[in-house]
Short mmCIF file of C-alpha atoms in Angstrom, two decimals:
data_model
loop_
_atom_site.label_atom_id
_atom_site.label_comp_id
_atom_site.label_asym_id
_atom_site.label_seq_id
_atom_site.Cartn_x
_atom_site.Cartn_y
_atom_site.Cartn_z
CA UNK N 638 31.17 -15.51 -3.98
CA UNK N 639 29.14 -14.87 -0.94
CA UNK N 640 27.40 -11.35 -0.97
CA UNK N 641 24.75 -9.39 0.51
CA UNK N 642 21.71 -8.37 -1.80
CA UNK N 643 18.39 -6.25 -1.04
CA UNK N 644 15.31 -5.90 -3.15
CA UNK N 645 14.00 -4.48 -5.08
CA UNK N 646 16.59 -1.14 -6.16
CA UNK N 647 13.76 1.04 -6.09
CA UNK N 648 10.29 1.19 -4.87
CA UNK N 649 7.66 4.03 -5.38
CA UNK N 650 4.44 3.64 -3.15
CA UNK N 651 1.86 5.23 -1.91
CA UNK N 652 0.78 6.53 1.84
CA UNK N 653 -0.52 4.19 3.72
CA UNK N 654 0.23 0.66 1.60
CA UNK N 655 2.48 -2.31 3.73
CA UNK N 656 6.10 -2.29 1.99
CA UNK N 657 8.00 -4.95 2.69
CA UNK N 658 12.15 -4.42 1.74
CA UNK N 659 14.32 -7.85 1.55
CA UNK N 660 17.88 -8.29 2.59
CA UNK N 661 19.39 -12.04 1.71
CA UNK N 662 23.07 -12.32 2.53
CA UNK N 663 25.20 -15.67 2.38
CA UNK N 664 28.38 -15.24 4.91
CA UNK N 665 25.97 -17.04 7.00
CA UNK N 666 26.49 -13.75 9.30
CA UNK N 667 24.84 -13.75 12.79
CA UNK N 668 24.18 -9.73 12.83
CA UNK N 669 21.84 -8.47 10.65
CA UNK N 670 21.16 -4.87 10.70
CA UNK N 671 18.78 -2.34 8.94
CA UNK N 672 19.83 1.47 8.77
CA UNK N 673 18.36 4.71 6.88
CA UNK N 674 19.96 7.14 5.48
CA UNK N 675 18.69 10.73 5.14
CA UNK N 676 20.84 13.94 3.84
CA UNK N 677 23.01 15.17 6.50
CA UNK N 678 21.97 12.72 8.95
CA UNK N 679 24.35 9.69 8.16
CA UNK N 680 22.97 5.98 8.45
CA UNK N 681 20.52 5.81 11.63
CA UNK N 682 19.63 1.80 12.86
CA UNK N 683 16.42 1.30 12.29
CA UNK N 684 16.44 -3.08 13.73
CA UNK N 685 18.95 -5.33 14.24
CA UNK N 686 19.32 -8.88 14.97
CA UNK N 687 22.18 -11.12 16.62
CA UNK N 688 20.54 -14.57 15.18
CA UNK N 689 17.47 -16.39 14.10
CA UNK N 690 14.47 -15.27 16.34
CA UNK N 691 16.26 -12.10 17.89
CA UNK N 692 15.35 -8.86 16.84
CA UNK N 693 16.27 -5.35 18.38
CA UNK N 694 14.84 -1.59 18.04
CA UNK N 695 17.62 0.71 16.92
CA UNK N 696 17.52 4.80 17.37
CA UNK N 697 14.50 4.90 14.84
CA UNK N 698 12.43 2.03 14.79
CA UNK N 699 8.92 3.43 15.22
CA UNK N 700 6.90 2.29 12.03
CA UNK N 701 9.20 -0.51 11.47
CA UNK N 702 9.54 -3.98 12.04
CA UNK N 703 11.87 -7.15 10.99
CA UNK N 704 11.60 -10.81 11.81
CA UNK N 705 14.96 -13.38 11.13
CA UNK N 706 13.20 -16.91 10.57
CA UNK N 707 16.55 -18.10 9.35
CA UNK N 708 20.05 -16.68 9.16
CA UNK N 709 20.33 -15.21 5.69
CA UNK N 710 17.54 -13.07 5.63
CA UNK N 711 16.13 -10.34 7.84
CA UNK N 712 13.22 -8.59 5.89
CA UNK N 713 12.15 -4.92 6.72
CA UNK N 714 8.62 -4.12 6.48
CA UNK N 715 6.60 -1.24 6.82
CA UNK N 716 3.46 -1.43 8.66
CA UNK N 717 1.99 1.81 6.90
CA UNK N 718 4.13 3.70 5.07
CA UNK N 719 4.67 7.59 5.29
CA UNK N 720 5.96 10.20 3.50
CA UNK N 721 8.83 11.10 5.93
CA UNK N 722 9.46 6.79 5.56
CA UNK N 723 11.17 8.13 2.28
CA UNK N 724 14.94 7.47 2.41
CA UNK N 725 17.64 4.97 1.37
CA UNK N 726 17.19 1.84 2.99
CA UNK N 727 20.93 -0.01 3.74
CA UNK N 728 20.98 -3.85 5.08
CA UNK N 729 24.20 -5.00 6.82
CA UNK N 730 25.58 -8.20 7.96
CA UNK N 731 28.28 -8.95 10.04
CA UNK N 732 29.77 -11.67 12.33
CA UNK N 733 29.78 -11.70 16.34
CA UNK N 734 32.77 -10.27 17.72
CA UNK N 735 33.49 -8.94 14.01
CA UNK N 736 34.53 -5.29 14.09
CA UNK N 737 33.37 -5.06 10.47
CA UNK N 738 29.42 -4.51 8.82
CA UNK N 739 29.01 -5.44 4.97
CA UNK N 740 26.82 -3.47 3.63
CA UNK N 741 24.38 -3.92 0.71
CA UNK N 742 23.74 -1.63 -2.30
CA UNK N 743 20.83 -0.06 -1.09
CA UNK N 744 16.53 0.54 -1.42
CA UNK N 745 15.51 3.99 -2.70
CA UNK N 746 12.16 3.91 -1.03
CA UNK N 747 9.71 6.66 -2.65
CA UNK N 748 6.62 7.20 -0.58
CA UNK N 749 3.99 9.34 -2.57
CA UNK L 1433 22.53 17.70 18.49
CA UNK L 1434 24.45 14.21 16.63
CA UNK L 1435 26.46 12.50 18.85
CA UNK L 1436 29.24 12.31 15.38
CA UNK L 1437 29.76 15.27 13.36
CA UNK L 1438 31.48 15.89 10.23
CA UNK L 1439 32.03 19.02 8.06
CA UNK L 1440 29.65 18.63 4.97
CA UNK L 1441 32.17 19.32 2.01
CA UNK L 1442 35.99 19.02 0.83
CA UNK L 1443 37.33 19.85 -2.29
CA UNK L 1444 41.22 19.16 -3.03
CA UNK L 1445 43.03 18.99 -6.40
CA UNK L 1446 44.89 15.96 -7.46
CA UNK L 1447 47.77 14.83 -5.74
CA UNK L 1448 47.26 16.90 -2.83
CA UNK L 1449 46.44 15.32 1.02
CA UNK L 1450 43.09 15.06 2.06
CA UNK L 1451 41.92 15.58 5.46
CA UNK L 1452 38.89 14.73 6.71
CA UNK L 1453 37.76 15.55 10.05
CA UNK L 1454 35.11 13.96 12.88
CA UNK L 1455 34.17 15.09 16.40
CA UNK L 1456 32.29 12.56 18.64
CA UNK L 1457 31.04 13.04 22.06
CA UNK L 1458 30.90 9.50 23.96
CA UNK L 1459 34.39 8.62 25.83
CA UNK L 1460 33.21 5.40 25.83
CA UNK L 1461 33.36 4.43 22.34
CA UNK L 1462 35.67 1.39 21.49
CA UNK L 1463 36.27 1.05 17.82
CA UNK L 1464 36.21 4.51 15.53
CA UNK L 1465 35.65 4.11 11.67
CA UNK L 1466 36.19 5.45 8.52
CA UNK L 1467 33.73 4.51 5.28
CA UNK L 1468 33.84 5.16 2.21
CA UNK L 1469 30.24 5.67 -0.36
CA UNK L 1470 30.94 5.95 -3.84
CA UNK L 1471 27.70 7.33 -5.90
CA UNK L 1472 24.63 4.71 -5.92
CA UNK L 1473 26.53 2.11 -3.85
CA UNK L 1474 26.62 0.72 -0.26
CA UNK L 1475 28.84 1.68 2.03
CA UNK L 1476 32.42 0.18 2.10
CA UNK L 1477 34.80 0.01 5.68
CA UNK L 1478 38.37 1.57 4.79
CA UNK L 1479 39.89 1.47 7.97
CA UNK L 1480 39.00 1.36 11.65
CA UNK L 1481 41.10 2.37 14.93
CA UNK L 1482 40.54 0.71 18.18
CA UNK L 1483 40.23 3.76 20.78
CA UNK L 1484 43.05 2.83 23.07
CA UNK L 1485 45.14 3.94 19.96
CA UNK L 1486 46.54 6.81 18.74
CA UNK L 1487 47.26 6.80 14.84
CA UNK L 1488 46.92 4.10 12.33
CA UNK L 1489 48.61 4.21 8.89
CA UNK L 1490 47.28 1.77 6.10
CA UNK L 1491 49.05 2.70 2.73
CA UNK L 1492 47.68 5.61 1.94
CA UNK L 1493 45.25 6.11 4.38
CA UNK L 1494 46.38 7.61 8.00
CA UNK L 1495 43.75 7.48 10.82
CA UNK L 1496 44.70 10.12 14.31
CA UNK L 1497 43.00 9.57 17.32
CA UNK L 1498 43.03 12.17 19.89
CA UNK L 1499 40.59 10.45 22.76
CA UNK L 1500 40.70 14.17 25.41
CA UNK L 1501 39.65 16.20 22.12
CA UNK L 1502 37.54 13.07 21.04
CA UNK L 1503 38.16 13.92 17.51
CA UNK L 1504 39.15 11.47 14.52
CA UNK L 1505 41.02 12.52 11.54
CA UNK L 1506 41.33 10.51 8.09
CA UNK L 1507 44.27 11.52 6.13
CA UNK L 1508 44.44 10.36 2.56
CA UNK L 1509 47.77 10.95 0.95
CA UNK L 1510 48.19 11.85 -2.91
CA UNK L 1511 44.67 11.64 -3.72
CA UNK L 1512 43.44 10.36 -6.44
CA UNK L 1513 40.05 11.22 -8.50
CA UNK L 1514 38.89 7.77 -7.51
CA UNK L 1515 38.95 8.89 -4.38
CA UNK L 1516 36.03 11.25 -5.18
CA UNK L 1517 33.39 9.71 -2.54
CA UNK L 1518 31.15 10.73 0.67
CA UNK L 1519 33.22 9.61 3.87
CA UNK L 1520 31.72 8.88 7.14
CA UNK L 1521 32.94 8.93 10.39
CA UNK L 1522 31.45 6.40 12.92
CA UNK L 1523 31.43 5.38 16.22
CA UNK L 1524 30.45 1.96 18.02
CA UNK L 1525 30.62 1.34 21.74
CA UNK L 1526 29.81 -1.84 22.45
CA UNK L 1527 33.37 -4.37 22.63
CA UNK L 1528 31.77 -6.43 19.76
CA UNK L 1529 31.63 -3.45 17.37
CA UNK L 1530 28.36 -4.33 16.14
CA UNK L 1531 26.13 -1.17 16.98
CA UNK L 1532 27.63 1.65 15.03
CA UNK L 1533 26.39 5.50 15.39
CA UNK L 1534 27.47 7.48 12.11
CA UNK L 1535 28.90 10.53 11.43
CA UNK L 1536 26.50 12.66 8.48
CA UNK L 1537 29.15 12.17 6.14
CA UNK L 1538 31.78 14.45 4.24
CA UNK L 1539 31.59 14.42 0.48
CA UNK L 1540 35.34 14.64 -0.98
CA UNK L 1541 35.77 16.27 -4.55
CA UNK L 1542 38.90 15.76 -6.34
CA UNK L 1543 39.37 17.82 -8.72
CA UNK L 1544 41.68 17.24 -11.67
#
């Protein structure tokens, strides 16, 4: 069945280290997208994409960035990580003109 | 302040209606949602209304639209302790549906 996955579950790391967060989904989706989620703030975008080479700065993207080399994946990586970088990290897919966003399970990212 | 809000909690008993309520702020949002976030788990799309509609019914689910209060309700008839979840409210206003602004949730109890 085709699905959306991210790894790893969890990730504990320190200040300042590069964290990279991987999304792989095969509904061979054009939209990609990459949202936090923080208590009482819902999901925020953090980067989207439309397709292989396109990438786009959501509402809170500074920090971040994401690169689609290829249509299943659109990895999130942080350049420097931060303690306020510590959230739930949510990857979506979805197809162009779609109304609907497929989410995956979800990164706890810990940042000590 | 958020562009969607939600009230934070709702506690019913079994059997009883739920009603969850949104408030957003841009008239120029084309597709409202409703999704659903059971514990440790992505988030899952229940139902959705497109905004030149007024109510939506999907079994037990019942979506109002009222576009000059620009409020959204969910209605969830005899409800069930499965339906114990956090709810979110969300908003997208581009005609493809694909950039979505979220609610900060409302976390449904159901108690027994």
């Amino acid at each position: 069945d085709a699905e959306i996955t991210q790894s790893p579950r969890h990730k504990i790391t320190e200040t300042g280290r590069q964290v990279t967060l991987a999304c792989h989904q095969t509904w061979n989706h054009n939209n990609m997208f990459w949202y936090r989620q923080d208590l009482g703030h819902g999901l925020r975008l953090i980067h989207y994409s439309y397709g292989v080479q396109d990438t786009n700065k959501g509402e809170v993207s500074d920090g971040y960035s994401v690169s689609r080399s290829n249509t299943e994946d659109l990895p999130l990586t942080l350049e420097s990580a931060a303690s306020s970088q510590t959230s739930v990290y949510f990857c979506a897919s979805g197809t162009s003109g779609s109304y609907e966003q497929y989410f995956g399970p979800g990164t706890r990212l810990t940042v000590t | 302040g958020e562009d969607v809000e939600q009230s934070l909690f709702l506690s019913v008993r079994e059997g009883d209606s739920s009603v969850i309520n949104c408030t957003y702020t841009d008239s120029s949002s084309t597709y409202l949602y409703w999704y659903k976030q059971e514990p440790g788990a992505g988030l899952q799309l229940l139902t959705y209304i497109f905004s030149n509609m007024d109510m939506k019914q999907d079994q037990r689910l019942t979506v109002l639209l009222n576009k000059k209060d620009k409020h959204l309700s969910l209605r969830i008839a005899d409800t069930q302790t499965g339906d114990s979840a956090i709810y979110f409210c969300a908003e997208s206003r581009d005609n493809a549906g694909n950039m979505l602004t979220f609610g900060g949730g409302t976390r449904l109890m159901v108690k027994p």
